[in-house]
Amino acid sequence: MQLPVMPPVPPMLAKAVSGMPDGALSYEPKWDGFRSIIFRDGDELEIGSRNEKPMTRYFPELVEALKENLPPRCVLDGEIVLVGASGDRLDFDALQQRIHPAASRVKLLAEQTPAKFVAFDLLALGDDDYTGRPFAERRAALEKALAGSKAPVHLTAATQDKETAEQWFRQFEGAGLDGIVAKPLDGSYQPDKRVMFKVKHERTADCVVAGYRVHKSGPDAIGSLLLGLYKDDGGLASVGVIGAFPMKRRQELFAELQTLVTDFDGHPWAWAKQEEGGRTPRNAGGSRWSAGKDLSFVP
């Protein structure tokens, strides 16, 4: 493979804003999937992830589709997504299941839950590096490059009209999309830099803190809090974790929670102790995202 932009490349990022920004911007739906940069040089094709690790082997159906739909030599930024069984919304949980170490399982999932690729930026085309060019020019070239593309390869919708973007923001919330991304029309492609804007849907909930994990720096700081919501039958459902705290707050939380520490007797996730040695509150097995990690928690 010999391209003007070679892997690995960290993708350009977006900074969160509270409202739809104004200015010379291009607005796009914010897809809920795996951020991916596609490198294609003839018969060679590589799918890179946000953390710059190759994902090619996990999506064999996309490799063939991308070869059929992309220009012979190009580098594209986009999102791998998966439409759920209902057919009307994206299913990120099902997409996560596509990352599996067994080749036989990868092949089976490619047939049962095929993924799609949504392109939204162009980094290189032929022998030309497009990263230094303004987004307006990159978008025009991308539209031309994908003019004849067919499913499962798609070009993201885009508009320069703020009112249309606000309508999309309201309309797409129930379809599994994250919100809206706004890109400066005169902006260059800057890997790993937050030069775009993102407006995300926000929902709040009063959650139960069911436990915590200690921070990797030592046993006197919180790494993350395990959150739950009670179901109608009284059971406590795991709804995720939160761990975006400054170190000082991690240490304060650790001290505050010590009087509440209990054991697994009578805990809603007591089965976690028996099944996994207290490793996880999710009764659904592991994944490659958690492989090799200590997922034990303090109830």
Coordinates of C-alpha atoms in Angstrom, one line a residue:
M1 CA 0.0 0.0 0.0
Q2 CA 1.4 3.4 -1.0
L3 CA -1.0 6.3 -0.6
P4 CA -0.5 10.1 0.0
V5 CA -1.9 9.6 3.5
M6 CA -0.8 6.3 5.1
P7 CA -2.2 4.5 8.1
P8 CA -2.5 4.8 11.0
V9 CA -4.2 8.2 11.1
P10 CA -6.1 9.4 14.2
P11 CA -9.4 11.0 13.1
M12 CA -10.3 14.6 13.4
L13 CA -12.4 15.2 16.5
A14 CA -15.3 17.5 17.6
K15 CA -15.8 19.6 20.7
A16 CA -19.2 19.5 22.4
V17 CA -21.3 22.7 22.3
S18 CA -24.6 23.3 24.0
G19 CA -26.5 24.7 21.0
M20 CA -26.5 24.6 17.2
P21 CA -23.5 26.8 16.2
D22 CA -23.7 29.6 13.6
G23 CA -21.4 30.5 10.8
A24 CA -20.0 29.1 7.6
L25 CA -20.6 25.5 8.6
S26 CA -21.7 22.2 7.1
Y27 CA -24.1 20.2 9.3
E28 CA -24.3 16.4 9.3
P29 CA -26.0 13.7 11.4
K30 CA -23.8 12.4 14.1
W31 CA -23.7 8.6 13.5
D32 CA -23.6 6.2 16.4
G33 CA -21.1 3.6 15.3
F34 CA -17.4 2.9 15.0
R35 CA -15.4 5.8 13.7
S36 CA -13.3 4.4 10.9
I37 CA -10.8 5.6 8.3
I38 CA -10.7 3.5 5.1
F39 CA -7.4 3.2 3.2
R40 CA -7.7 1.7 -0.3
D41 CA -4.9 1.1 -2.8
G42 CA -6.2 -1.2 -5.5
D43 CA -6.8 -4.6 -4.0
E44 CA -5.4 -3.6 -0.7
L45 CA -7.8 -2.2 1.8
E46 CA -7.5 -1.4 5.5
I47 CA -10.1 -0.3 8.0
G48 CA -8.6 1.8 10.8
S49 CA -10.3 2.6 14.0
R50 CA -10.5 5.8 16.2
N51 CA -7.7 4.4 18.3
E52 CA -5.7 3.6 15.2
K53 CA -6.0 -0.1 15.5
P54 CA -7.0 -2.2 12.4
M55 CA -10.6 -3.5 12.2
T56 CA -10.4 -5.0 8.8
R57 CA -10.8 -8.6 9.9
Y58 CA -14.0 -7.9 11.8
F59 CA -16.0 -6.7 8.8
P60 CA -15.3 -8.9 5.8
E61 CA -18.6 -8.0 4.1
L62 CA -17.6 -4.3 4.2
V63 CA -14.1 -5.0 2.7
E64 CA -15.7 -6.4 -0.5
A65 CA -18.4 -3.7 -0.6
L66 CA -15.8 -0.9 -0.2
K67 CA -13.7 -2.3 -3.0
E68 CA -16.7 -2.3 -5.3
N69 CA -17.8 1.2 -4.4
L70 CA -14.7 3.3 -3.7
P71 CA -12.2 4.9 -6.1
P72 CA -9.2 2.7 -6.7
R73 CA -6.9 4.8 -4.5
C74 CA -8.4 6.8 -1.7
V75 CA -8.6 7.5 2.0
L76 CA -12.0 8.2 3.5
D77 CA -13.2 9.1 7.0
G78 CA -16.6 7.7 8.1
E79 CA -18.6 5.6 10.4
I80 CA -19.4 1.8 10.5
V81 CA -23.0 1.4 11.6
L82 CA -25.4 -1.4 12.0
V83 CA -29.2 -1.2 11.5
G84 CA -31.1 -3.1 14.1
A85 CA -33.6 -5.9 13.6
S86 CA -36.5 -3.3 13.6
G87 CA -35.0 -1.8 10.5
D88 CA -35.7 1.8 11.7
R89 CA -32.8 2.6 14.1
L90 CA -29.1 2.0 14.6
D91 CA -28.1 -0.8 17.0
F92 CA -24.8 0.0 18.7
D93 CA -25.0 -3.0 21.0
A94 CA -25.3 -5.4 18.0
L95 CA -22.4 -3.5 16.4
Q96 CA -20.2 -4.1 19.4
Q97 CA -20.8 -7.9 19.1
R98 CA -19.1 -7.8 15.7
I99 CA -15.7 -7.5 17.4
H100 CA -15.0 -11.1 18.1
P101 CA -11.7 -13.1 18.3
A102 CA -13.0 -16.2 16.5
A103 CA -12.9 -16.2 12.7
S104 CA -15.8 -18.5 12.5
R105 CA -17.9 -16.2 14.6
V106 CA -16.8 -13.1 12.6
K107 CA -18.0 -14.9 9.4
L108 CA -21.3 -15.8 10.9
L109 CA -22.0 -12.3 12.3
A110 CA -21.1 -10.8 8.9
E111 CA -23.9 -12.8 7.4
Q112 CA -26.4 -12.4 10.2
T113 CA -25.9 -8.7 11.1
P114 CA -24.1 -7.0 8.2
A115 CA -22.7 -3.5 8.7
K116 CA -22.8 -0.4 6.6
F117 CA -20.3 2.3 6.0
V118 CA -21.2 6.0 6.0
A119 CA -18.6 8.3 4.5
F120 CA -18.3 11.9 5.6
D121 CA -14.8 13.2 4.7
L122 CA -12.0 12.7 2.2
L123 CA -8.3 12.6 3.1
A124 CA -6.8 11.5 -0.1
L125 CA -7.8 10.7 -3.7
G126 CA -5.4 9.2 -6.3
D127 CA -2.0 10.8 -5.7
D128 CA -3.4 13.8 -4.0
D129 CA -3.4 14.6 -0.3
Y130 CA -6.6 16.5 0.6
T131 CA -6.0 17.0 4.3
G132 CA -4.8 20.6 3.8
R133 CA -7.7 21.6 1.6
P134 CA -10.9 23.3 3.0
F135 CA -13.7 21.0 3.9
A136 CA -16.0 22.5 1.2
E137 CA -13.5 21.3 -1.4
R138 CA -13.1 17.9 0.3
R139 CA -16.9 17.4 0.5
A140 CA -17.4 18.3 -3.2
A141 CA -14.7 15.8 -4.2
L142 CA -16.2 13.1 -1.9
E143 CA -19.7 13.6 -3.5
K144 CA -18.1 13.1 -6.9
A145 CA -16.1 10.1 -5.8
L146 CA -19.1 8.3 -4.4
A147 CA -21.7 9.4 -7.0
G148 CA -22.2 5.8 -8.1
S149 CA -21.9 4.1 -4.8
K150 CA -24.5 1.6 -3.6
A151 CA -25.5 0.1 -0.3
P152 CA -23.9 -0.8 2.1
V153 CA -21.6 2.2 1.2
H154 CA -23.3 5.6 1.7
L155 CA -22.5 9.3 1.7
T156 CA -23.8 11.1 4.7
A157 CA -26.4 13.8 4.3
A158 CA -25.1 17.3 4.8
T159 CA -26.6 20.8 4.8
Q160 CA -25.4 24.4 5.2
D161 CA -28.8 25.5 6.5
K162 CA -29.0 25.8 10.3
E163 CA -32.8 25.4 10.4
T164 CA -32.5 22.1 8.5
A165 CA -29.9 20.9 10.9
E166 CA -32.1 21.7 13.9
Q167 CA -34.9 19.8 12.3
W168 CA -32.6 16.8 11.8
F169 CA -31.5 17.1 15.4
R170 CA -35.1 16.7 16.5
Q171 CA -36.1 14.1 13.9
F172 CA -33.2 11.7 14.2
E173 CA -33.2 11.3 18.0
G174 CA -35.4 8.2 17.9
A175 CA -33.3 6.6 15.1
G176 CA -30.3 5.9 17.3
L177 CA -28.2 8.8 16.1
D178 CA -26.2 10.9 18.5
G179 CA -27.0 14.4 17.3
I180 CA -25.4 16.8 14.8
V181 CA -21.8 17.5 13.8
A182 CA -20.9 20.9 12.4
K183 CA -17.7 21.4 10.3
P184 CA -16.1 24.7 9.3
L185 CA -16.3 25.0 5.5
D186 CA -12.9 26.5 5.3
G187 CA -11.3 24.1 7.8
S188 CA -8.5 21.7 6.9
Y189 CA -8.4 18.1 8.1
Q190 CA -6.5 18.1 11.4
P191 CA -6.0 14.5 12.9
D192 CA -6.7 14.2 16.6
K193 CA -7.7 17.9 16.9
R194 CA -11.1 19.1 18.1
V195 CA -11.9 21.5 15.2
M196 CA -15.4 20.4 14.6
F197 CA -18.5 21.0 16.8
K198 CA -21.0 18.4 18.1
V199 CA -24.4 18.9 19.5
K200 CA -25.6 15.8 21.3
H201 CA -29.0 14.7 22.6
E202 CA -29.0 14.8 26.3
R203 CA -31.2 12.9 28.7
T204 CA -30.9 12.8 32.5
A205 CA -31.8 10.1 35.0
D206 CA -31.5 9.6 38.7
C207 CA -29.4 6.5 39.0
V208 CA -28.4 4.2 41.8
V209 CA -24.7 3.9 42.5
A210 CA -24.3 0.1 42.8
G211 CA -20.6 0.0 43.3
Y212 CA -17.3 1.4 42.2
R213 CA -14.0 0.4 40.6
V214 CA -10.7 1.7 42.0
H215 CA -8.5 3.9 39.8
K216 CA -5.3 2.5 38.2
S217 CA -3.2 5.0 40.1
G218 CA -3.9 3.3 43.5
P219 CA -6.5 2.0 45.9
D220 CA -7.5 5.4 47.4
A221 CA -9.2 6.9 44.3
I222 CA -12.4 6.0 42.3
G223 CA -11.8 4.8 38.8
S224 CA -15.5 4.6 37.8
L225 CA -19.0 4.4 39.4
L226 CA -21.3 1.6 38.4
L227 CA -24.8 2.9 37.7
G228 CA -28.2 1.2 37.8
L229 CA -31.9 1.8 37.4
Y230 CA -34.6 -0.2 39.1
K231 CA -36.9 -2.2 36.8
D232 CA -40.6 -2.8 37.3
D233 CA -40.0 -6.2 38.9
G234 CA -37.6 -4.7 41.5
G235 CA -34.4 -5.8 39.9
L236 CA -31.5 -3.4 39.3
A237 CA -30.5 -3.1 35.7
S238 CA -27.0 -2.0 34.8
V239 CA -27.1 1.2 32.7
G240 CA -23.4 2.0 32.5
V241 CA -20.5 3.6 34.3
I242 CA -19.2 7.1 34.8
G243 CA -15.5 7.9 35.3
A244 CA -14.8 11.4 34.0
F245 CA -13.6 12.9 37.2
P246 CA -10.5 15.0 38.1
M247 CA -8.1 13.2 40.3
K248 CA -9.0 15.3 43.4
R249 CA -12.6 14.4 43.0
R250 CA -11.8 10.7 42.5
Q251 CA -10.1 10.8 45.9
E252 CA -12.9 12.7 47.5
L253 CA -15.5 10.2 46.2
F254 CA -13.5 7.3 47.5
A255 CA -13.5 8.8 51.0
E256 CA -17.2 9.7 50.8
L257 CA -18.3 6.2 49.8
Q258 CA -16.4 4.2 52.4
T259 CA -19.2 4.4 54.9
L260 CA -21.6 2.9 52.3
V261 CA -19.4 0.0 51.3
T262 CA -21.2 -3.3 51.8
D263 CA -20.8 -6.9 50.6
F264 CA -22.7 -9.0 48.1
D265 CA -25.1 -10.5 50.6
G266 CA -28.4 -8.9 49.7
H267 CA -26.9 -6.8 46.9
P268 CA -29.0 -6.7 43.7
W269 CA -26.0 -8.0 41.7
A270 CA -25.1 -10.8 44.2
W271 CA -25.0 -13.3 41.3
A272 CA -21.9 -11.4 39.9
K273 CA -20.0 -12.7 42.9
Q274 CA -20.8 -16.3 42.3
E275 CA -20.6 -16.2 38.5
E276 CA -17.5 -14.1 37.9
G277 CA -15.8 -13.7 41.2
G278 CA -17.3 -10.3 41.6
R279 CA -15.9 -9.2 38.2
T280 CA -18.9 -7.6 36.4
P281 CA -22.5 -6.5 37.0
R282 CA -23.4 -7.5 33.4
N283 CA -24.8 -11.0 33.1
A284 CA -23.9 -11.3 29.5
G285 CA -20.4 -12.6 29.2
G286 CA -17.2 -10.7 28.2
S287 CA -16.2 -9.0 25.0
R288 CA -12.9 -8.1 23.3
W289 CA -13.3 -4.6 24.8
S290 CA -13.0 -6.1 28.3
A291 CA -10.7 -9.0 27.6
G292 CA -7.8 -9.1 29.9
K293 CA -9.1 -6.3 32.1
D294 CA -9.8 -6.5 35.8
L295 CA -13.5 -5.7 36.0
S296 CA -13.9 -6.4 39.7
F297 CA -16.0 -3.8 41.7
V298 CA -16.7 -2.9 45.2
P299 CA -20.4 -3.1 46.1

